Amino acid sequence: MYKAKSPVMQVDHKTFDEKILNSNHVSLVEFYAPWCGYCKKLKSIYEKTAKALDGLANVAAVNCDEDANKPLCSQMGVQGFPTLKIVVPSKTPGKPRIEDYNGARSTKLFVDAVTDKIPNHSKKLTDSTAEQWLQEDKDTPKVLVFTEKGSTPAMVRALAIDFKGQIKFGHIRDTEKALVRHYNIKKFPTVLLLPGGDQKPIYHTGELTKKAITEFLSQVASPNPIESPAAAAAAPEFKPAQVPVEVTPIATLATAEALESACLTSSSGTCILALLPASIEGDADQSDATKEALASLADVSHKYNLRQSKHFPYYAVPAINAGAKALQEGLGLSTEEAEIQIIALNGRRGWWRKYEVTGSSPYNVAAVEAWIDAIRLGEGSKEKLPEDILAAGAEDSHDEL
């Protein structure tokens, strides 16, 4: 959903700990799914937010529809889309504070919420306190920011994070007349660098942007990396795979009566049936292809459940089900097949369709989902359901519909 050139930082299960959990900066993280309508509506607002917070905070997104990211999303407590969280660095490296964002979704409110959380490592100085602060660590470079604002600007807080441990920051209100006079400040805001020792102050005369000020300060120190070195050393590697996503296996129709009731009546809608080979007596006997097919069907069902959208029922039909053999014979399918066979059928509309096996991994979840999506969209060819199929699945049944 977010392209490579998007201002939104795209992270996944491999980069989440480095870019977010161990970051020096506050992060706003969206957990989304590309098919989610609310996520699509949020996209332009979220990209504007990323531009507005550029250099001040991380604005990131995690695609929870990617199988590899699902454990991470589960670990983060994501239950719907989009889910927004603010990650705030703490005093303990690698263990940030994570908060849910439940407010209205607008660029202004996002920016306000995030900037309010940016830690403040800049000292508020007054005419009476500045001298003592300036005499501490005299050889350490210091920055004085003269401003008309009573609170520390977000940019100053972000810069103090970038140069934490290398440059000390102090901010001074325009009402502190003695300091304003002493440093000959003519306009606000003004950024003044004290290189340390007996070196003369240097006034920043360039643009008052984060990038320009960073370049100005880099003459005495290099900014810290985005990832906190202390956090990288202290934090254990984030292993989302330790929190597995529970995917419920598809239901089993063990009897002919259950098969008929679920899928083989003249009023039955579309069913997806996994016809198991006769050789299978338990999970241990399943071939890799059968296991992959059943897992893929379960994953597709799980995905639709997450979307809270209507979808077809999925059933496994074991060979010991008498109705399975009758169904296979009626459709002209082999009853001696050593591998699973997947079919879709619709009793009400009188059609059926077989999943065609192709490639080295024919039952991977992407292929199975594409086949099911084609059925949902009415694409692809269908076979006419033989007239006796519905009766064949209910030979001993006397229910009238």
CSV table of C-alpha atoms in Angstrom, one decimal:
chain,number,residue,atom,x,y,z
A,1,MET,CA,0.0,0.0,0.0
A,2,TYR,CA,2.9,2.3,0.8
A,3,LYS,CA,5.3,2.6,-2.1
A,4,ALA,CA,9.1,2.7,-1.8
A,5,LYS,CA,9.2,6.5,-2.2
A,6,SER,CA,6.5,7.0,0.5
A,7,PRO,CA,7.6,9.2,3.4
A,8,VAL,CA,6.2,6.5,5.7
A,9,MET,CA,8.9,4.1,6.9
A,10,GLN,CA,8.0,0.5,6.1
A,11,VAL,CA,9.2,-2.0,8.7
A,12,ASP,CA,8.7,-5.7,9.1
A,13,HIS,CA,9.4,-8.5,11.5
A,14,LYS,CA,13.1,-8.3,10.7
A,15,THR,CA,13.6,-4.6,11.1
A,16,PHE,CA,11.0,-3.7,13.8
A,17,ASP,CA,13.3,-4.1,16.8
A,18,GLU,CA,16.1,-2.1,15.1
A,19,LYS,CA,14.0,0.7,13.6
A,20,ILE,CA,11.3,1.0,16.3
A,21,LEU,CA,12.0,-0.7,19.6
A,22,ASN,CA,15.6,0.4,19.8
A,23,SER,CA,15.2,3.8,18.2
A,24,ASN,CA,16.3,7.0,20.0
A,25,HIS,CA,13.1,8.7,18.7
A,26,VAL,CA,9.4,8.4,19.3
A,27,SER,CA,7.6,6.3,16.7
A,28,LEU,CA,4.1,6.3,15.4
A,29,VAL,CA,3.4,2.9,14.0
A,30,GLU,CA,0.4,1.8,11.9
A,31,PHE,CA,-0.5,-1.8,11.7
A,32,TYR,CA,-2.5,-2.3,8.6
A,33,ALA,CA,-3.8,-4.6,5.9
A,34,PRO,CA,-3.8,-3.6,2.2
A,35,TRP,CA,-7.4,-4.8,1.7
A,36,CYS,CA,-8.7,-2.7,4.7
A,37,GLY,CA,-10.9,0.2,3.5
A,38,TYR,CA,-10.2,2.3,6.6
A,39,CYS,CA,-6.5,1.8,6.0
A,40,LYS,CA,-6.8,3.0,2.4
A,41,LYS,CA,-8.7,6.1,3.6
A,42,LEU,CA,-6.0,6.8,6.2
A,43,LYS,CA,-3.1,6.5,3.7
A,44,SER,CA,-3.0,10.1,2.5
A,45,ILE,CA,-3.4,11.5,6.0
A,46,TYR,CA,-0.7,9.2,7.3
A,47,GLU,CA,1.8,10.2,4.6
A,48,LYS,CA,1.1,13.9,5.3
A,49,THR,CA,1.8,13.1,9.0
A,50,ALA,CA,5.1,11.5,8.0
A,51,LYS,CA,6.2,14.6,6.1
A,52,ALA,CA,5.2,16.9,9.0
A,53,LEU,CA,7.2,14.8,11.5
A,54,ASP,CA,10.2,14.3,9.2
A,55,GLY,CA,13.3,14.6,11.4
A,56,LEU,CA,11.2,14.8,14.6
A,57,ALA,CA,9.9,11.2,15.0
A,58,ASN,CA,9.5,8.0,13.1
A,59,VAL,CA,6.3,7.4,11.2
A,60,ALA,CA,6.2,3.7,10.3
A,61,ALA,CA,3.8,1.1,9.0
A,62,VAL,CA,3.7,-2.7,9.3
A,63,ASN,CA,1.8,-4.8,6.7
A,64,CYS,CA,0.0,-7.4,8.9
A,65,ASP,CA,-1.3,-9.2,5.8
A,66,GLU,CA,2.2,-10.5,5.2
A,67,ASP,CA,2.4,-14.0,6.7
A,68,ALA,CA,5.9,-13.3,8.1
A,69,ASN,CA,4.6,-10.3,10.0
A,70,LYS,CA,1.6,-11.9,11.5
A,71,PRO,CA,3.4,-13.1,14.7
A,72,LEU,CA,4.7,-9.6,15.2
A,73,CYS,CA,1.2,-8.1,14.8
A,74,SER,CA,-0.1,-10.7,17.3
A,75,GLN,CA,2.7,-9.8,19.7
A,76,MET,CA,1.7,-6.2,19.5
A,77,GLY,CA,-1.9,-6.9,20.3
A,78,VAL,CA,-3.3,-6.0,16.9
A,79,GLN,CA,-6.9,-7.2,16.6
A,80,GLY,CA,-8.3,-4.9,13.9
A,81,PHE,CA,-7.1,-2.5,11.2
A,82,PRO,CA,-5.7,0.0,11.3
A,83,THR,CA,-4.2,-0.2,14.7
A,84,LEU,CA,-2.0,2.8,15.7
A,85,LYS,CA,0.6,2.8,18.5
A,86,ILE,CA,3.0,5.3,19.8
A,87,VAL,CA,6.4,3.9,20.9
A,88,VAL,CA,8.3,6.1,23.3
A,89,PRO,CA,11.9,5.5,24.3
A,90,SER,CA,12.4,4.9,28.1
A,91,LYS,CA,15.3,5.2,30.5
A,92,THR,CA,15.9,1.5,30.1
A,93,PRO,CA,17.6,0.8,26.7
A,94,GLY,CA,15.6,-1.4,24.3
A,95,LYS,CA,12.4,-1.3,26.5
A,96,PRO,CA,10.3,1.5,25.2
A,97,ARG,CA,6.8,2.5,26.5
A,98,ILE,CA,4.1,1.4,24.0
A,99,GLU,CA,0.8,3.2,24.0
A,100,ASP,CA,-2.3,2.8,21.9
A,101,TYR,CA,-3.5,5.8,19.9
A,102,ASN,CA,-7.3,5.9,20.1
A,103,GLY,CA,-7.9,9.5,19.1
A,104,ALA,CA,-9.3,11.0,15.9
A,105,ARG,CA,-7.3,10.4,12.7
A,106,SER,CA,-6.0,13.7,11.3
A,107,THR,CA,-2.6,15.0,10.6
A,108,LYS,CA,-2.8,17.7,13.2
A,109,LEU,CA,-3.9,15.4,15.9
A,110,PHE,CA,-1.3,12.8,15.0
A,111,VAL,CA,1.5,15.4,15.1
A,112,ASP,CA,0.3,16.8,18.4
A,113,ALA,CA,0.1,13.4,20.0
A,114,VAL,CA,3.6,12.4,18.8
A,115,THR,CA,5.4,15.6,19.6
A,116,ASP,CA,3.9,15.7,23.1
A,117,LYS,CA,5.7,12.4,23.7
A,118,ILE,CA,9.2,13.5,22.4
A,119,PRO,CA,11.5,13.3,25.5
A,120,ASN,CA,13.1,16.6,26.5
A,121,HIS,CA,16.8,16.5,27.1
A,122,SER,CA,17.2,20.3,26.8
A,123,LYS,CA,17.6,22.4,30.0
A,124,LYS,CA,15.4,25.4,30.5
A,125,LEU,CA,17.7,28.3,31.4
A,126,THR,CA,17.0,31.6,33.1
A,127,ASP,CA,19.1,34.6,33.9
A,128,SER,CA,19.8,33.2,37.4
A,129,THR,CA,20.5,29.5,36.4
A,130,ALA,CA,22.4,29.8,33.1
A,131,GLU,CA,25.8,30.6,34.6
A,132,GLN,CA,26.0,27.4,36.7
A,133,TRP,CA,24.9,25.2,33.8
A,134,LEU,CA,27.4,26.8,31.5
A,135,GLN,CA,30.3,26.2,33.9
A,136,GLU,CA,29.5,22.5,34.1
A,137,ASP,CA,31.6,20.4,31.7
A,138,LYS,CA,33.2,23.4,30.1
A,139,ASP,CA,34.9,21.4,27.4
A,140,THR,CA,31.6,19.8,26.3
A,141,PRO,CA,30.0,21.6,23.4
A,142,LYS,CA,26.7,23.4,24.2
A,143,VAL,CA,23.8,24.8,22.2
A,144,LEU,CA,21.7,27.7,23.3
A,145,VAL,CA,18.4,28.1,21.6
A,146,PHE,CA,16.7,31.5,22.1
A,147,THR,CA,13.0,31.4,21.5
A,148,GLU,CA,9.7,33.2,22.2
A,149,LYS,CA,8.1,29.9,23.2
A,150,GLY,CA,7.7,29.0,26.9
A,151,SER,CA,8.0,25.3,26.2
A,152,THR,CA,10.8,23.5,24.4
A,153,PRO,CA,10.1,23.3,20.7
A,154,ALA,CA,9.8,19.8,19.3
A,155,MET,CA,12.7,20.4,16.9
A,156,VAL,CA,15.0,21.3,19.8
A,157,ARG,CA,13.9,18.1,21.7
A,158,ALA,CA,14.6,16.0,18.6
A,159,LEU,CA,18.0,17.6,18.0
A,160,ALA,CA,18.9,17.0,21.7
A,161,ILE,CA,18.1,13.4,21.1
A,162,ASP,CA,20.3,13.3,18.0
A,163,PHE,CA,23.3,14.7,19.8
A,164,LYS,CA,22.6,13.3,23.3
A,165,GLY,CA,25.9,12.6,25.1
A,166,GLN,CA,27.9,14.8,22.7
A,167,ILE,CA,26.3,18.2,22.9
A,168,LYS,CA,24.3,19.7,25.8
A,169,PHE,CA,21.2,21.7,24.9
A,170,GLY,CA,19.7,24.7,26.7
A,171,HIS,CA,16.7,26.8,25.7
A,172,ILE,CA,16.2,30.4,26.8
A,173,ARG,CA,13.0,32.4,26.7
A,174,ASP,CA,13.0,35.9,25.1
A,175,THR,CA,12.0,37.3,28.5
A,176,GLU,CA,15.4,36.5,30.0
A,177,LYS,CA,16.7,40.0,29.3
A,178,ALA,CA,20.2,39.6,30.7
A,179,LEU,CA,21.0,36.5,28.6
A,180,VAL,CA,19.5,38.1,25.5
A,181,ARG,CA,21.7,41.2,26.0
A,182,HIS,CA,24.8,39.2,26.9
A,183,TYR,CA,24.7,37.2,23.7
A,184,ASN,CA,23.5,40.1,21.6
A,185,ILE,CA,20.4,38.3,20.4
A,186,LYS,CA,18.5,40.4,17.8
A,187,LYS,CA,15.9,37.9,16.6
A,188,PHE,CA,14.0,34.8,17.7
A,189,PRO,CA,14.6,32.0,17.3
A,190,THR,CA,18.4,32.1,17.3
A,191,VAL,CA,20.6,29.0,17.6
A,192,LEU,CA,24.0,29.6,19.2
A,193,LEU,CA,26.8,27.0,19.4
A,194,LEU,CA,29.4,27.1,22.2
A,195,PRO,CA,32.1,24.8,20.9
A,196,GLY,CA,33.7,24.3,24.3
A,197,GLY,CA,36.7,25.5,26.2
A,198,ASP,CA,37.8,29.0,25.3
A,199,GLN,CA,36.4,28.9,21.8
A,200,LYS,CA,34.2,31.8,20.7
A,201,PRO,CA,30.4,31.3,20.2
A,202,ILE,CA,29.2,30.5,16.7
A,203,TYR,CA,25.8,31.8,15.5
A,204,HIS,CA,23.8,29.7,13.1
A,205,THR,CA,22.9,31.9,10.1
A,206,GLY,CA,21.3,29.3,7.9
A,207,GLU,CA,17.8,28.0,7.6
A,208,LEU,CA,16.0,27.0,10.8
A,209,THR,CA,15.3,23.5,9.6
A,210,LYS,CA,16.3,20.3,11.3
A,211,LYS,CA,18.6,19.3,8.4
A,212,ALA,CA,20.4,22.7,8.3
A,213,ILE,CA,20.9,22.9,12.1
A,214,THR,CA,22.1,19.3,12.2
A,215,GLU,CA,24.8,20.2,9.6
A,216,PHE,CA,25.7,23.3,11.6
A,217,LEU,CA,26.2,21.3,14.8
A,218,SER,CA,28.1,18.5,13.0
A,219,GLN,CA,31.2,20.7,13.0
A,220,VAL,CA,31.7,19.8,16.6
A,221,ALA,CA,30.0,16.4,16.9
A,222,SER,CA,28.3,13.7,14.8
A,223,PRO,CA,24.7,12.9,15.4
A,224,ASN,CA,23.8,9.6,17.0
A,225,PRO,CA,22.6,6.7,14.8
A,226,ILE,CA,18.8,6.3,14.7
A,227,GLU,CA,19.2,3.1,16.7
A,228,SER,CA,20.4,3.6,20.3
A,229,PRO,CA,23.8,1.8,20.7
A,230,ALA,CA,22.9,1.1,24.3
A,231,ALA,CA,19.6,-0.4,23.3
A,232,ALA,CA,21.2,-2.5,20.6
A,233,ALA,CA,23.6,-4.0,23.2
A,234,ALA,CA,21.0,-4.4,25.9
A,235,ALA,CA,17.9,-5.5,24.1
A,236,PRO,CA,17.5,-9.2,23.3
A,237,GLU,CA,16.7,-9.9,19.7
A,238,PHE,CA,13.0,-9.6,19.0
A,239,LYS,CA,11.6,-13.0,18.1
A,240,PRO,CA,8.0,-12.7,17.2
A,241,ALA,CA,7.9,-16.3,16.1
A,242,GLN,CA,7.7,-17.2,19.8
A,243,VAL,CA,4.1,-16.0,19.7
A,244,PRO,CA,2.4,-18.1,17.1
A,245,VAL,CA,-0.8,-17.0,15.4
A,246,GLU,CA,-3.4,-19.6,16.1
A,247,VAL,CA,-5.1,-20.7,12.8
A,248,THR,CA,-8.1,-23.0,13.3
A,249,PRO,CA,-8.0,-26.1,11.1
A,250,ILE,CA,-11.0,-26.4,8.7
A,251,ALA,CA,-13.9,-28.4,9.8
A,252,THR,CA,-14.3,-32.1,8.9
A,253,LEU,CA,-17.4,-33.7,7.5
A,254,ALA,CA,-17.1,-37.3,8.8
A,255,THR,CA,-20.4,-38.7,7.6
A,256,ALA,CA,-22.5,-38.8,4.4
A,257,GLU,CA,-25.3,-37.1,6.3
A,258,ALA,CA,-23.0,-34.2,7.4
A,259,LEU,CA,-21.7,-33.8,3.8
A,260,GLU,CA,-25.2,-33.7,2.4
A,261,SER,CA,-26.6,-31.3,5.0
A,262,ALA,CA,-23.7,-28.9,4.5
A,263,CYS,CA,-23.2,-28.9,0.8
A,264,LEU,CA,-25.3,-31.4,-1.2
A,265,THR,CA,-28.8,-30.0,-1.2
A,266,SER,CA,-30.6,-28.0,-4.0
A,267,SER,CA,-30.4,-24.9,-1.7
A,268,SER,CA,-26.7,-25.3,-0.8
A,269,GLY,CA,-24.4,-22.4,-1.6
A,270,THR,CA,-20.8,-22.7,-2.6
A,271,CYS,CA,-18.7,-25.1,-0.5
A,272,ILE,CA,-14.9,-25.7,-0.7
A,273,LEU,CA,-14.2,-29.4,-0.1
A,274,ALA,CA,-10.8,-31.0,0.5
A,275,LEU,CA,-11.3,-34.7,-0.5
A,276,LEU,CA,-8.7,-36.6,1.4
A,277,PRO,CA,-7.0,-39.7,-0.1
A,278,ALA,CA,-7.9,-43.2,1.1
A,279,SER,CA,-4.5,-43.9,2.5
A,280,ILE,CA,-4.8,-41.2,5.3
A,281,GLU,CA,-5.7,-42.6,8.7
A,282,GLY,CA,-4.2,-39.8,10.8
A,283,ASP,CA,-2.2,-36.6,10.6
A,284,ALA,CA,1.1,-38.7,10.7
A,285,ASP,CA,0.1,-40.4,7.4
A,286,GLN,CA,-0.6,-37.1,5.5
A,287,SER,CA,1.7,-36.3,2.6
A,288,ASP,CA,3.4,-33.0,2.5
A,289,ALA,CA,1.1,-31.9,-0.3
A,290,THR,CA,-2.0,-32.7,1.8
A,291,LYS,CA,-0.6,-30.9,4.8
A,292,GLU,CA,0.2,-27.9,2.7
A,293,ALA,CA,-3.3,-27.9,1.1
A,294,LEU,CA,-5.1,-28.1,4.5
A,295,ALA,CA,-2.9,-25.5,6.0
A,296,SER,CA,-3.5,-23.1,3.1
A,297,LEU,CA,-7.3,-23.5,3.2
A,298,ALA,CA,-7.1,-22.8,7.0
A,299,ASP,CA,-5.0,-19.7,6.4
A,300,VAL,CA,-7.3,-18.4,3.7
A,301,SER,CA,-10.3,-18.9,6.0
A,302,HIS,CA,-8.4,-17.2,8.9
A,303,LYS,CA,-7.6,-14.3,6.6
A,304,TYR,CA,-11.3,-13.8,5.7
A,305,ASN,CA,-12.3,-14.0,9.3
A,306,LEU,CA,-9.8,-11.2,10.2
A,307,ARG,CA,-11.4,-9.1,7.5
A,308,GLN,CA,-14.8,-9.8,9.0
A,309,SER,CA,-16.1,-10.5,5.5
A,310,LYS,CA,-18.4,-13.2,4.2
A,311,HIS,CA,-16.7,-16.2,2.6
A,312,PHE,CA,-17.3,-19.8,1.7
A,313,PRO,CA,-17.3,-22.7,4.2
A,314,TYR,CA,-14.3,-25.0,4.0
A,315,TYR,CA,-14.5,-28.6,4.8
A,316,ALA,CA,-12.2,-31.7,4.9
A,317,VAL,CA,-13.9,-34.9,3.7
A,318,PRO,CA,-12.1,-38.1,4.8
A,319,ALA,CA,-12.2,-41.1,2.4
A,320,ILE,CA,-14.0,-43.2,5.1
A,321,ASN,CA,-17.0,-40.9,4.6
A,322,ALA,CA,-19.3,-43.0,2.3
A,323,GLY,CA,-20.5,-39.8,0.7
A,324,ALA,CA,-17.0,-38.9,-0.4
A,325,LYS,CA,-16.7,-41.9,-2.8
A,326,ALA,CA,-20.1,-41.3,-4.2
A,327,LEU,CA,-19.3,-37.7,-4.8
A,328,GLN,CA,-16.0,-38.5,-6.5
A,329,GLU,CA,-17.6,-41.1,-8.7
A,330,GLY,CA,-20.4,-38.8,-9.7
A,331,LEU,CA,-17.9,-36.1,-10.7
A,332,GLY,CA,-15.7,-38.5,-12.5
A,333,LEU,CA,-12.8,-38.0,-10.1
A,334,SER,CA,-10.5,-40.8,-9.2
A,335,THR,CA,-11.2,-42.6,-5.9
A,336,GLU,CA,-7.7,-44.1,-5.9
A,337,GLU,CA,-6.0,-40.7,-5.9
A,338,ALA,CA,-3.0,-40.7,-3.6
A,339,GLU,CA,-3.1,-37.0,-3.0
A,340,ILE,CA,-5.7,-34.6,-1.8
A,341,GLN,CA,-8.3,-33.2,-4.3
A,342,ILE,CA,-9.9,-29.8,-3.7
A,343,ILE,CA,-13.2,-28.9,-5.4
A,344,ALA,CA,-15.8,-26.2,-5.2
A,345,LEU,CA,-19.4,-26.8,-5.8
A,346,ASN,CA,-22.7,-25.0,-5.6
A,347,GLY,CA,-25.9,-27.1,-5.3
A,348,ARG,CA,-28.3,-24.2,-5.8
A,349,ARG,CA,-26.7,-23.0,-9.0
A,350,GLY,CA,-25.7,-26.5,-10.2
A,351,TRP,CA,-21.9,-26.1,-10.9
A,352,TRP,CA,-18.6,-27.5,-9.6
A,353,ARG,CA,-14.9,-26.8,-10.2
A,354,LYS,CA,-11.7,-28.6,-9.5
A,355,TYR,CA,-8.5,-27.0,-8.2
A,356,GLU,CA,-5.8,-27.8,-10.8
A,357,VAL,CA,-2.4,-28.8,-9.5
A,358,THR,CA,0.5,-27.0,-11.1
A,359,GLY,CA,4.1,-26.1,-10.1
A,360,SER,CA,6.5,-27.5,-7.5
A,361,SER,CA,4.4,-26.1,-4.6
A,362,PRO,CA,0.9,-26.4,-6.0
A,363,TYR,CA,-1.0,-25.9,-2.7
A,364,ASN,CA,0.8,-22.8,-1.4
A,365,VAL,CA,-1.5,-20.3,0.2
A,366,ALA,CA,-1.1,-17.7,-2.5
A,367,ALA,CA,-2.2,-20.2,-5.2
A,368,VAL,CA,-5.1,-21.5,-3.2
A,369,GLU,CA,-6.3,-18.0,-2.3
A,370,ALA,CA,-6.1,-16.9,-5.9
A,371,TRP,CA,-8.2,-19.8,-7.0
A,372,ILE,CA,-10.8,-19.1,-4.3
A,373,ASP,CA,-10.8,-15.3,-5.1
A,374,ALA,CA,-11.5,-16.2,-8.8
A,375,ILE,CA,-14.5,-18.2,-7.7
A,376,ARG,CA,-15.7,-15.3,-5.6
A,377,LEU,CA,-15.4,-12.9,-8.5
A,378,GLY,CA,-17.1,-15.3,-10.9
A,379,GLU,CA,-14.0,-15.8,-13.0
A,380,GLY,CA,-12.8,-19.1,-14.6
A,381,SER,CA,-14.7,-22.0,-16.1
A,382,LYS,CA,-17.1,-24.2,-14.2
A,383,GLU,CA,-18.5,-27.7,-14.9
A,384,LYS,CA,-22.2,-28.5,-14.7
A,385,LEU,CA,-23.0,-30.4,-11.6
A,386,PRO,CA,-24.5,-33.9,-12.5
A,387,GLU,CA,-28.2,-34.1,-11.7
A,388,ASP,CA,-27.8,-37.1,-9.4
A,389,ILE,CA,-25.0,-35.6,-7.3
A,390,LEU,CA,-27.3,-34.0,-4.8
A,391,ALA,CA,-29.3,-37.3,-4.4
A,392,ALA,CA,-26.1,-39.3,-4.3
A,393,GLY,CA,-24.9,-37.5,-1.3
A,394,ALA,CA,-28.1,-38.3,0.6
A,395,GLU,CA,-29.0,-41.8,-0.4
A,396,ASP,CA,-30.4,-42.7,3.0
A,397,SER,CA,-31.8,-39.3,3.8
A,398,HIS,CA,-35.6,-38.7,3.8
A,399,ASP,CA,-35.4,-35.0,4.6
A,400,GLU,CA,-37.5,-32.8,2.4
A,401,LEU,CA,-36.4,-29.3,1.6
